[in-house]
CSV table of C-alpha atoms in Angstrom, one decimal:
chain,number,residue,atom,x,y,z
A,1,UNK,CA,-9.5,-4.3,-25.9
A,2,UNK,CA,-11.1,-2.0,-23.4
A,3,UNK,CA,-9.4,-1.1,-20.1
A,4,UNK,CA,-10.2,0.8,-17.0
A,5,UNK,CA,-7.9,3.3,-15.3
A,6,UNK,CA,-8.4,5.8,-12.6
A,7,UNK,CA,-8.1,9.7,-12.6
A,8,UNK,CA,-9.2,12.5,-14.9
A,9,UNK,CA,-8.5,12.2,-18.6
A,10,UNK,CA,-6.1,14.9,-19.8
A,11,UNK,CA,-7.6,17.8,-21.7
A,12,UNK,CA,-5.1,17.4,-24.5
A,13,UNK,CA,-2.9,14.8,-26.0
A,14,UNK,CA,-5.1,11.8,-26.0
A,15,UNK,CA,-5.4,11.5,-29.8
A,16,UNK,CA,-1.6,11.5,-30.0
A,17,UNK,CA,-1.5,9.0,-27.2
A,18,UNK,CA,-3.7,6.5,-29.0
A,19,UNK,CA,-1.9,7.2,-32.3
A,20,UNK,CA,1.5,6.2,-30.7
A,21,UNK,CA,-0.2,3.3,-28.7
A,22,UNK,CA,-1.7,1.9,-31.8
A,23,UNK,CA,1.6,1.9,-33.6
A,24,UNK,CA,3.0,-0.2,-30.8
A,25,UNK,CA,0.1,-2.7,-30.2
A,26,UNK,CA,-0.8,-3.2,-33.7
A,27,UNK,CA,2.7,-4.2,-34.7
A,28,UNK,CA,3.4,-6.2,-31.5
A,29,UNK,CA,0.0,-7.7,-30.5
A,30,UNK,CA,-2.4,-7.2,-33.5
A,31,UNK,CA,-4.5,-5.3,-31.1
A,32,UNK,CA,-5.7,-1.8,-30.0
A,33,UNK,CA,-6.4,-0.7,-26.5
A,34,UNK,CA,-8.8,2.1,-25.3
A,35,UNK,CA,-9.0,3.4,-21.8
A,36,UNK,CA,-12.0,4.5,-19.8
A,37,UNK,CA,-10.9,7.1,-17.1
A,38,UNK,CA,-12.9,6.7,-13.8
A,39,UNK,CA,-12.6,9.8,-11.5
A,40,UNK,CA,-11.4,9.0,-7.9
A,41,UNK,CA,-14.4,9.3,-5.5
A,42,UNK,CA,-17.1,6.7,-6.4
A,43,UNK,CA,-14.5,4.3,-7.9
A,44,UNK,CA,-15.5,1.2,-5.9
A,45,UNK,CA,-19.1,1.4,-7.1
A,46,UNK,CA,-18.1,2.2,-10.7
A,47,UNK,CA,-15.7,-0.6,-11.0
A,48,UNK,CA,-18.1,-3.0,-9.3
A,49,UNK,CA,-20.8,-2.1,-11.8
A,50,UNK,CA,-18.5,-2.5,-14.8
A,51,UNK,CA,-17.3,-5.9,-13.6
A,52,UNK,CA,-20.9,-7.2,-13.1
A,53,UNK,CA,-21.7,-5.8,-16.6
A,54,UNK,CA,-18.7,-7.6,-18.1
A,55,UNK,CA,-17.8,-4.4,-20.0
A,56,UNK,CA,-14.0,-4.5,-20.1
A,57,UNK,CA,-11.1,-6.7,-20.8
A,58,UNK,CA,-8.7,-5.1,-18.4
A,59,UNK,CA,-9.6,-4.0,-14.8
A,60,UNK,CA,-7.7,-2.4,-12.0
A,61,UNK,CA,-8.3,-2.9,-8.3
A,62,UNK,CA,-7.1,-3.7,-4.8
A,63,UNK,CA,-8.5,-3.5,-1.3
A,64,UNK,CA,-10.1,-0.3,-2.2
A,65,UNK,CA,-12.2,-1.8,-4.9
A,66,UNK,CA,-13.0,-5.2,-3.3
A,67,UNK,CA,-10.6,-6.9,-5.7
A,68,UNK,CA,-10.3,-10.1,-3.7
A,69,UNK,CA,-14.1,-10.6,-3.4
A,70,UNK,CA,-14.5,-10.4,-7.1
A,71,UNK,CA,-11.5,-12.7,-7.6
A,72,UNK,CA,-12.8,-15.5,-5.6
A,73,UNK,CA,-16.2,-15.2,-7.4
A,74,UNK,CA,-14.2,-15.8,-10.7
A,75,UNK,CA,-15.0,-12.3,-12.1
A,76,UNK,CA,-11.5,-12.3,-13.4
A,77,UNK,CA,-9.5,-14.8,-15.6
A,78,UNK,CA,-7.0,-17.1,-14.2
A,79,UNK,CA,-3.8,-15.9,-15.7
A,80,UNK,CA,-1.7,-18.8,-14.5
A,81,UNK,CA,-2.0,-21.0,-17.7
A,82,UNK,CA,-1.0,-17.9,-19.9
A,83,UNK,CA,2.1,-17.0,-18.0
A,84,UNK,CA,4.2,-19.4,-20.1
A,85,UNK,CA,3.6,-17.1,-23.0
A,86,UNK,CA,5.0,-14.1,-21.1
A,87,UNK,CA,8.4,-15.1,-20.0
A,88,UNK,CA,9.7,-11.5,-19.5
A,89,UNK,CA,6.9,-10.8,-17.1
A,90,UNK,CA,7.4,-13.9,-15.0
A,91,UNK,CA,11.1,-13.2,-14.9
A,92,UNK,CA,10.4,-9.7,-13.8
A,93,UNK,CA,8.2,-10.8,-10.9
A,94,UNK,CA,10.1,-14.0,-9.7
A,95,UNK,CA,8.2,-15.8,-6.9
A,96,UNK,CA,5.8,-12.8,-6.3
A,97,UNK,CA,3.1,-14.1,-8.6
A,98,UNK,CA,3.3,-17.4,-6.9
A,99,UNK,CA,2.8,-15.8,-3.5
A,100,UNK,CA,-0.3,-13.9,-4.8
A,101,UNK,CA,-2.2,-17.0,-5.9
A,102,UNK,CA,-5.7,-17.4,-4.6
A,103,UNK,CA,-6.6,-21.1,-4.5
A,104,UNK,CA,-3.7,-21.8,-6.9
A,105,UNK,CA,-4.8,-19.1,-9.4
A,106,UNK,CA,-3.4,-15.7,-10.4
A,107,UNK,CA,-6.3,-13.2,-10.9
A,108,UNK,CA,-4.0,-10.1,-11.4
A,109,UNK,CA,-0.6,-8.7,-12.1
A,110,UNK,CA,0.4,-6.5,-9.2
A,111,UNK,CA,2.1,-3.1,-9.2
A,112,UNK,CA,5.8,-3.9,-8.6
A,113,UNK,CA,7.4,-2.0,-5.6
A,114,UNK,CA,10.9,-1.9,-4.5
A,115,UNK,CA,12.6,-0.7,-1.3
A,116,UNK,CA,13.9,2.8,-1.5
A,117,UNK,CA,11.6,5.7,-0.7
A,118,UNK,CA,9.9,5.7,2.7
A,119,UNK,CA,6.6,7.3,1.8
A,120,UNK,CA,3.1,6.1,2.3
A,121,UNK,CA,0.1,7.8,3.8
A,122,UNK,CA,0.5,11.3,5.1
A,123,UNK,CA,-0.6,14.9,5.4
A,124,UNK,CA,0.1,17.6,2.7
A,125,UNK,CA,0.0,21.0,4.2
A,126,UNK,CA,1.1,24.6,3.6
A,127,UNK,CA,4.3,25.2,5.2
A,128,UNK,CA,4.2,28.9,4.6
A,129,UNK,CA,1.2,29.1,6.8
A,130,UNK,CA,2.8,26.9,9.5
A,131,UNK,CA,5.7,29.4,9.7
A,132,UNK,CA,3.4,32.4,9.6
A,133,UNK,CA,1.3,31.0,12.5
A,134,UNK,CA,4.4,30.2,14.6
A,135,UNK,CA,3.6,26.6,14.9
A,136,UNK,CA,6.2,23.8,15.7
A,137,UNK,CA,7.5,21.5,12.9
A,138,UNK,CA,5.0,18.7,12.3
A,139,UNK,CA,6.5,15.5,13.5
A,140,UNK,CA,3.8,13.7,15.6
A,141,UNK,CA,0.2,13.6,16.5
A,142,UNK,CA,0.4,16.5,18.9
A,143,UNK,CA,1.9,18.8,16.3
A,144,UNK,CA,-0.5,17.6,13.6
A,145,UNK,CA,-3.4,18.5,15.9
A,146,UNK,CA,-2.1,22.0,16.6
A,147,UNK,CA,-1.9,22.6,12.9
A,148,UNK,CA,-5.5,21.4,12.4
A,149,UNK,CA,-6.9,23.6,15.1
A,150,UNK,CA,-5.1,26.7,13.9
A,151,UNK,CA,-6.1,25.9,10.3
A,152,UNK,CA,-9.7,25.6,11.4
A,153,UNK,CA,-9.4,29.0,13.2
A,154,UNK,CA,-8.0,30.7,10.2
A,155,UNK,CA,-10.5,28.8,7.7
A,156,UNK,CA,-13.7,28.7,9.9
A,157,UNK,CA,-16.0,27.7,7.0
A,158,UNK,CA,-13.9,24.8,5.9
A,159,UNK,CA,-13.7,21.5,7.7
A,160,UNK,CA,-10.1,20.2,7.7
A,161,UNK,CA,-11.1,16.5,7.4
A,162,UNK,CA,-13.7,15.5,4.8
A,163,UNK,CA,-12.8,11.9,4.3
A,164,UNK,CA,-14.2,9.2,6.5
A,165,UNK,CA,-11.0,7.1,6.0
A,166,UNK,CA,-9.1,9.6,8.1
A,167,UNK,CA,-9.4,7.4,11.2
A,168,UNK,CA,-6.7,5.0,9.7
A,169,UNK,CA,-4.1,7.7,10.0
A,170,UNK,CA,-5.2,8.7,13.5
A,171,UNK,CA,-4.8,5.0,14.5
A,172,UNK,CA,-1.4,5.0,12.8
A,173,UNK,CA,-0.2,7.9,14.9
A,174,UNK,CA,-1.6,6.6,18.1
A,175,UNK,CA,-0.8,2.8,17.8
A,176,UNK,CA,2.6,3.6,16.3
A,177,UNK,CA,4.9,0.5,16.2
A,178,UNK,CA,2.6,-1.7,18.4
A,179,UNK,CA,0.4,-3.4,15.8
A,180,UNK,CA,0.0,-4.8,12.3
A,181,UNK,CA,-3.2,-4.7,10.5
A,182,UNK,CA,-4.3,-8.3,9.7
A,183,UNK,CA,-7.6,-7.9,8.0
A,184,UNK,CA,-9.8,-5.0,6.8
A,185,UNK,CA,-13.4,-4.4,5.7
A,186,UNK,CA,-13.4,-2.1,2.7
A,187,UNK,CA,-10.3,-0.3,3.8
A,188,UNK,CA,-11.2,-0.1,7.4
A,189,UNK,CA,-9.0,-2.2,9.8
A,190,UNK,CA,-10.9,-5.0,11.5
A,191,UNK,CA,-8.3,-7.2,13.1
A,192,UNK,CA,-4.8,-6.4,14.2
A,193,UNK,CA,-1.9,-8.3,15.9
A,194,UNK,CA,0.9,-7.2,18.2
A,195,UNK,CA,4.2,-6.6,16.3
A,196,UNK,CA,5.8,-9.1,18.8
A,197,UNK,CA,3.1,-11.7,18.1
A,198,UNK,CA,2.0,-11.1,14.5
A,199,UNK,CA,0.1,-14.5,14.2
A,200,UNK,CA,-2.2,-13.9,17.1
A,201,UNK,CA,-5.1,-11.8,15.8
A,202,UNK,CA,-7.5,-9.6,17.9
A,203,UNK,CA,-10.2,-7.2,17.3
A,204,UNK,CA,-8.9,-3.6,16.8
A,205,UNK,CA,-11.9,-2.6,18.8
A,206,UNK,CA,-10.4,-4.5,21.8
A,207,UNK,CA,-7.1,-2.5,22.0
A,208,UNK,CA,-6.7,0.4,24.4
A,209,UNK,CA,-5.2,2.4,21.6
A,210,UNK,CA,-8.5,2.3,19.7
A,211,UNK,CA,-10.2,4.1,22.7
A,212,UNK,CA,-7.6,6.7,22.4
A,213,UNK,CA,-8.4,7.2,18.8
A,214,UNK,CA,-12.0,7.6,19.5
A,215,UNK,CA,-11.2,10.3,22.0
A,216,UNK,CA,-9.4,12.2,19.3
A,217,UNK,CA,-12.0,11.8,16.5
A,218,UNK,CA,-14.9,12.8,18.9
A,219,UNK,CA,-13.1,15.9,20.0
A,220,UNK,CA,-12.3,16.8,16.3
A,221,UNK,CA,-15.9,16.1,15.2
A,222,UNK,CA,-17.4,18.2,18.0
A,223,UNK,CA,-14.9,21.1,17.2
A,224,UNK,CA,-15.7,21.0,13.4
A,225,UNK,CA,-12.3,19.7,12.4
A,226,UNK,CA,-14.1,16.6,10.9
A,227,UNK,CA,-17.0,17.7,8.7
A,228,UNK,CA,-20.4,16.9,10.2
A,229,UNK,CA,-21.6,15.5,6.9
A,230,UNK,CA,-18.5,13.3,6.5
A,231,UNK,CA,-20.7,10.1,6.3
A,232,UNK,CA,-22.1,11.5,3.1
A,233,UNK,CA,-18.8,11.8,1.5
A,234,UNK,CA,-17.6,9.7,-1.4
A,235,UNK,CA,-15.1,6.8,-0.9
A,236,UNK,CA,-12.3,9.2,-1.9
A,237,UNK,CA,-12.6,13.0,-1.5
A,238,UNK,CA,-9.1,13.8,-2.8
A,239,UNK,CA,-10.2,15.8,-5.9
A,240,UNK,CA,-12.5,18.0,-3.8
A,241,UNK,CA,-9.6,18.9,-1.4
A,242,UNK,CA,-7.4,19.5,-4.3
A,243,UNK,CA,-9.7,22.1,-5.8
A,244,UNK,CA,-10.1,23.8,-2.4
A,245,UNK,CA,-6.4,23.9,-1.9
A,246,UNK,CA,-5.9,25.3,-5.4
A,247,UNK,CA,-8.5,28.0,-4.6
A,248,UNK,CA,-6.7,28.9,-1.4
A,249,UNK,CA,-9.6,27.8,0.6
A,250,UNK,CA,-8.0,24.9,2.5
A,251,UNK,CA,-4.5,24.6,3.7
A,252,UNK,CA,-4.2,20.7,4.0
A,253,UNK,CA,-5.1,17.3,2.7
A,254,UNK,CA,-5.2,15.1,5.9
A,255,UNK,CA,-4.9,11.7,4.3
A,256,UNK,CA,-3.4,10.6,1.0
A,257,UNK,CA,-0.7,8.7,-0.6
A,258,UNK,CA,2.7,10.5,-1.3
A,259,UNK,CA,2.8,9.4,-4.8
A,260,UNK,CA,-0.9,10.4,-5.5
A,261,UNK,CA,-0.3,13.8,-4.0
A,262,UNK,CA,3.1,14.2,-5.9
A,263,UNK,CA,1.4,13.3,-9.2
A,264,UNK,CA,-2.0,14.8,-8.8
A,265,UNK,CA,-1.8,17.8,-6.3
A,266,UNK,CA,1.6,19.6,-6.5
A,267,UNK,CA,1.7,20.9,-10.0
A,268,UNK,CA,-1.9,22.0,-9.9
A,269,UNK,CA,-1.5,24.0,-6.7
A,270,UNK,CA,1.9,25.4,-7.6
A,271,UNK,CA,0.7,26.5,-11.0
A,272,UNK,CA,-2.2,28.4,-9.3
A,273,UNK,CA,-0.1,29.7,-6.4
A,274,UNK,CA,3.7,29.5,-6.9
A,275,UNK,CA,4.0,31.5,-3.7
A,276,UNK,CA,2.6,28.7,-1.6
A,277,UNK,CA,5.2,26.6,0.2
A,278,UNK,CA,4.0,23.0,0.6
A,279,UNK,CA,5.2,20.3,2.9
A,280,UNK,CA,4.5,16.8,3.8
A,281,UNK,CA,4.4,14.6,7.0
A,282,UNK,CA,4.6,11.0,6.4
A,283,UNK,CA,2.7,8.9,9.0
A,284,UNK,CA,4.8,5.8,8.2
A,285,UNK,CA,8.0,7.7,9.0
A,286,UNK,CA,6.8,8.4,12.5
A,287,UNK,CA,7.1,4.7,13.1
A,288,UNK,CA,10.0,3.4,11.0
A,289,UNK,CA,10.0,0.0,12.9
A,290,UNK,CA,6.7,-0.7,11.2
A,291,UNK,CA,8.1,-0.2,7.7
A,292,UNK,CA,8.9,-3.5,6.0
A,293,UNK,CA,10.2,-4.6,2.5
A,294,UNK,CA,7.5,-4.0,-0.1
A,295,UNK,CA,4.6,-6.3,0.7
A,296,UNK,CA,2.9,-7.8,-2.4
A,297,UNK,CA,-0.4,-9.3,-1.1
A,298,UNK,CA,-3.9,-9.6,-2.3
A,299,UNK,CA,-4.9,-7.7,0.8
A,300,UNK,CA,-2.9,-4.6,0.0
A,301,UNK,CA,-1.5,-4.4,-3.5
A,302,UNK,CA,-3.2,-2.8,-6.4
A,303,UNK,CA,-3.4,-5.1,-9.4
A,304,UNK,CA,-4.3,-5.3,-13.1
A,305,UNK,CA,-6.8,-8.1,-13.9
A,306,UNK,CA,-8.3,-9.5,-17.1
A,307,UNK,CA,-12.0,-10.0,-17.1
A,308,UNK,CA,-13.2,-13.6,-17.2
A,309,UNK,CA,-15.5,-12.5,-20.0
A,310,UNK,CA,-12.5,-11.3,-22.2
A,311,UNK,CA,-12.0,-13.1,-25.5
A,312,UNK,CA,-8.5,-11.9,-25.5
A,313,UNK,CA,-6.9,-13.1,-22.3
A,314,UNK,CA,-3.5,-14.1,-23.5
A,315,UNK,CA,-3.2,-10.8,-25.6
A,316,UNK,CA,-4.2,-8.8,-22.6
A,317,UNK,CA,-1.5,-10.4,-20.5
A,318,UNK,CA,1.0,-9.9,-23.3
A,319,UNK,CA,0.1,-6.2,-23.2
A,320,UNK,CA,0.7,-6.1,-19.5
A,321,UNK,CA,4.1,-7.8,-20.1
A,322,UNK,CA,4.9,-5.2,-22.6
A,323,UNK,CA,4.1,-2.4,-20.1
A,324,UNK,CA,6.5,-3.9,-17.5
A,325,UNK,CA,9.3,-4.9,-20.0
A,326,UNK,CA,9.5,-2.1,-22.6
A,327,UNK,CA,10.4,1.3,-21.5
A,328,UNK,CA,8.6,2.9,-24.4
A,329,UNK,CA,5.3,1.3,-23.4
A,330,UNK,CA,5.9,2.0,-19.8
A,331,UNK,CA,6.5,5.7,-20.3
A,332,UNK,CA,3.6,6.2,-22.7
A,333,UNK,CA,1.1,4.3,-20.3
A,334,UNK,CA,2.5,6.0,-17.3
A,335,UNK,CA,3.0,9.5,-18.4
A,336,UNK,CA,1.4,10.0,-21.8
A,337,UNK,CA,3.0,11.9,-24.7
A,338,UNK,CA,6.2,13.5,-24.2
A,339,UNK,CA,6.0,17.2,-24.7
A,340,UNK,CA,2.2,17.2,-24.4
A,341,UNK,CA,1.5,15.4,-21.0
A,342,UNK,CA,5.1,15.5,-19.6
A,343,UNK,CA,8.7,16.5,-20.3
A,344,UNK,CA,11.9,14.6,-19.9
A,345,UNK,CA,14.6,16.8,-18.2
A,346,UNK,CA,18.1,15.2,-18.0
A,347,UNK,CA,16.4,11.8,-17.8
A,348,UNK,CA,13.9,12.8,-15.1
A,349,UNK,CA,10.0,13.1,-15.8
A,350,UNK,CA,8.8,16.7,-15.3
A,351,UNK,CA,5.6,18.6,-15.6
A,352,UNK,CA,7.4,21.9,-15.7
A,353,UNK,CA,5.6,24.1,-18.3
A,354,UNK,CA,2.7,21.4,-18.8
A,355,UNK,CA,-0.7,22.8,-17.9
A,356,UNK,CA,-2.0,20.8,-15.0
A,357,UNK,CA,-5.2,19.7,-16.8
A,358,UNK,CA,-3.0,18.1,-19.5
A,359,UNK,CA,-1.2,15.7,-17.1
A,360,UNK,CA,-2.0,12.1,-17.8
A,361,UNK,CA,-2.5,10.0,-14.8
A,362,UNK,CA,-0.6,6.6,-15.0
A,363,UNK,CA,-2.4,3.4,-15.8
A,364,UNK,CA,-3.5,2.4,-12.3
A,365,UNK,CA,-1.8,-0.7,-11.0
A,366,UNK,CA,1.0,-0.5,-13.6
A,367,UNK,CA,3.6,1.3,-11.3
A,368,UNK,CA,6.9,-0.6,-11.5
A,369,UNK,CA,9.8,0.7,-9.3
A,370,UNK,CA,12.3,-0.9,-11.6
A,371,UNK,CA,11.0,1.0,-14.6
A,372,UNK,CA,10.2,4.3,-13.1
A,373,UNK,CA,12.4,7.1,-14.4
A,374,UNK,CA,13.4,9.6,-11.6
A,375,UNK,CA,10.8,12.3,-11.2
A,376,UNK,CA,11.5,16.1,-11.2
A,377,UNK,CA,8.9,17.9,-9.0
A,378,UNK,CA,8.3,21.7,-8.9
A,379,UNK,CA,10.1,23.8,-6.4
A,380,UNK,CA,10.4,22.6,-2.8
A,381,UNK,CA,8.7,19.4,-3.5
A,382,UNK,CA,11.8,17.9,-5.2
A,383,UNK,CA,13.6,18.4,-1.9
A,384,UNK,CA,10.9,16.7,0.0
A,385,UNK,CA,11.1,13.7,-2.4
A,386,UNK,CA,14.9,13.5,-2.1
A,387,UNK,CA,14.7,13.6,1.7
A,388,UNK,CA,12.1,10.7,1.8
A,389,UNK,CA,14.1,8.7,-0.7
A,390,UNK,CA,17.3,9.0,1.3
A,391,UNK,CA,15.5,8.1,4.5
A,392,UNK,CA,14.1,5.1,2.8
A,393,UNK,CA,17.5,4.0,1.3
A,394,UNK,CA,19.0,4.3,4.7
A,395,UNK,CA,16.3,1.9,6.1
A,396,UNK,CA,16.7,-0.7,3.5
A,397,UNK,CA,19.6,-2.8,5.1
A,398,UNK,CA,17.5,-3.2,8.2
A,399,UNK,CA,14.1,-4.0,6.6
A,400,UNK,CA,12.6,-7.3,7.1
A,401,UNK,CA,10.0,-9.1,5.0
A,402,UNK,CA,6.4,-8.3,6.1
A,403,UNK,CA,5.1,-11.1,8.4
A,404,UNK,CA,1.9,-11.5,6.2
A,405,UNK,CA,3.8,-11.8,2.9
A,406,UNK,CA,2.2,-14.6,1.1
A,407,UNK,CA,-0.7,-14.9,3.5
A,408,UNK,CA,-4.2,-15.1,1.9
A,409,UNK,CA,-7.2,-15.2,4.3
A,410,UNK,CA,-9.7,-17.6,2.6
A,411,UNK,CA,-13.2,-16.3,3.4
A,412,UNK,CA,-15.0,-18.5,0.9
A,413,UNK,CA,-17.0,-20.2,3.9
A,414,UNK,CA,-17.7,-16.8,5.5
A,415,UNK,CA,-19.9,-15.2,2.8
A,416,UNK,CA,-22.8,-14.6,5.2
A,417,UNK,CA,-20.6,-13.4,8.0
A,418,UNK,CA,-18.7,-11.0,5.7
A,419,UNK,CA,-22.0,-9.5,4.5
A,420,UNK,CA,-23.3,-9.1,8.0
A,421,UNK,CA,-20.0,-7.6,9.2
A,422,UNK,CA,-20.1,-5.1,6.5
A,423,UNK,CA,-23.5,-4.0,7.5
A,424,UNK,CA,-22.3,-3.6,11.1
A,425,UNK,CA,-19.2,-1.6,9.7
A,426,UNK,CA,-21.5,0.9,7.9
A,427,UNK,CA,-24.3,1.3,10.5
A,428,UNK,CA,-22.3,1.1,13.7
A,429,UNK,CA,-18.5,1.4,13.1
A,430,UNK,CA,-18.4,4.3,10.6
A,431,UNK,CA,-20.2,6.7,12.7
A,432,UNK,CA,-18.1,5.9,15.7
A,433,UNK,CA,-14.9,6.3,14.0
A,434,UNK,CA,-15.7,9.8,12.6
A,435,UNK,CA,-16.5,11.0,16.0
A,436,UNK,CA,-20.4,10.7,16.1
A,437,UNK,CA,-21.7,9.6,19.5
A,438,UNK,CA,-25.2,8.3,20.2
A,439,UNK,CA,-25.0,7.7,24.0
A,440,UNK,CA,-21.4,7.9,24.9
A,441,UNK,CA,-18.3,6.5,23.5
A,442,UNK,CA,-18.1,3.5,26.0
A,443,UNK,CA,-21.7,2.5,25.3
A,444,UNK,CA,-21.4,3.0,21.6
A,445,UNK,CA,-18.2,0.8,21.4
A,446,UNK,CA,-19.8,-1.8,23.5
A,447,UNK,CA,-22.9,-1.8,21.2
A,448,UNK,CA,-20.6,-2.1,18.2
A,449,UNK,CA,-18.9,-5.1,19.7
A,450,UNK,CA,-22.3,-6.7,20.4
A,451,UNK,CA,-23.4,-6.2,16.9
A,452,UNK,CA,-20.1,-7.7,15.6
A,453,UNK,CA,-20.7,-10.8,17.8
A,454,UNK,CA,-24.3,-11.1,16.4
A,455,UNK,CA,-23.0,-10.8,12.9
A,456,UNK,CA,-20.7,-13.8,13.3
A,457,UNK,CA,-17.5,-12.3,14.3
A,458,UNK,CA,-16.5,-15.1,16.6
A,459,UNK,CA,-16.7,-17.6,13.7
A,460,UNK,CA,-14.7,-15.1,11.5
A,461,UNK,CA,-12.0,-14.8,14.2
A,462,UNK,CA,-11.9,-18.6,14.7
A,463,UNK,CA,-11.3,-19.1,10.8
A,464,UNK,CA,-8.8,-16.3,10.7
A,465,UNK,CA,-6.8,-17.7,13.7
A,466,UNK,CA,-6.8,-21.2,12.3
A,467,UNK,CA,-5.4,-20.0,9.0
A,468,UNK,CA,-2.8,-17.8,10.8
A,469,UNK,CA,-1.7,-20.8,12.7
A,470,UNK,CA,-1.3,-22.8,9.6
A,471,UNK,CA,0.6,-20.0,7.8
A,472,UNK,CA,2.9,-19.4,10.8
A,473,UNK,CA,3.7,-23.2,10.9
A,474,UNK,CA,5.0,-22.9,7.3
A,475,UNK,CA,7.2,-19.9,8.3
A,476,UNK,CA,9.0,-22.0,10.9
A,477,UNK,CA,10.0,-24.8,8.5
């Protein structure tokens, strides 16, 4: 079987990895599995092309790769009939798989999260420079902005923000606890709802907070904080930033996931510059009231799917089961070969002494909070992890289930509208949210709204609200 995963293939250890994997899969499944690594950056297009070409048995995806759109077009096999042959997998997930069904079908097996560590999107930055520059601790948008401007002053040739998704984190800091995102278009929030009335959707562009966001991004764009060629960037510019930070040419990564940074950035940067002191500000922890129990939904969760073209659907699902039920499989698929790609130190996974280029990225979508060994990070990063973990554990007793847990917005009758709305997003919304202005922000925002209306947004909103009303009624029973 052929599978896709994300990240850079390690420079060493893959021959041994496949030898050990084959020993397991030939014995247990009478199968072999080979992975193709797709670098982060152009992942959406590369995954889309491979799905259309029917190249693989096992795919990975989420909102970032248009998973749901491909699922409703039957690009993936319906796994529901095969779940009876994977009892350990269904026991592990409980009712989560039922809640993730689309039109009664399971098109993927999601990563399995558990409450505990309060870490999501945030900013990685050099703490040693913050101290050297005499800046306050970074705890909110004001202190984030001070760091951005000082960093730009000290690194004048390097834009601090080179990723067009950065607006999502500006929104998170401005809007705080007020809203929940209801629907998105290719990772960009389109509709939101008040935290107090989660089943009454509105356009994000109609909120007063969005106008505040536009003020920030325009100022940052005008002042060179946001790269002027940002619209030409790939979908994910993390690898570019990592190399700049490793070379000492950039002091921060404005938007990324804590675990992505922990796994892909820290050892690389610390190996090159052990004298750098790194730190992290988590945007979600600025607004703990907006943190819920782990939400498993087709709108947010990364999943592993089996291609509808696969001749080995049941075997592929059994392979996924092994990965979630057998620690030997899990460690191998998540970390690689012990001693070559990682080390175990007192039961914790460590990269100490492992060349950064030999670290193996985990099989995307596999992450299982109940299978993960404790990590051991380099230097100060271990303390940052422990602090976030303690903060998350303290929140667990008060966490509620996400209001949209189990909600699936069925857009099968909105194909034309979705296509038109995506065109509007790329032509009108994206320039606006990175700070580009044609006339003035008020006029550009109004033009965007008119374009949305012409693209069928009223019909889209009516369908969404009808489905939210139906879903809300089930919650009251």
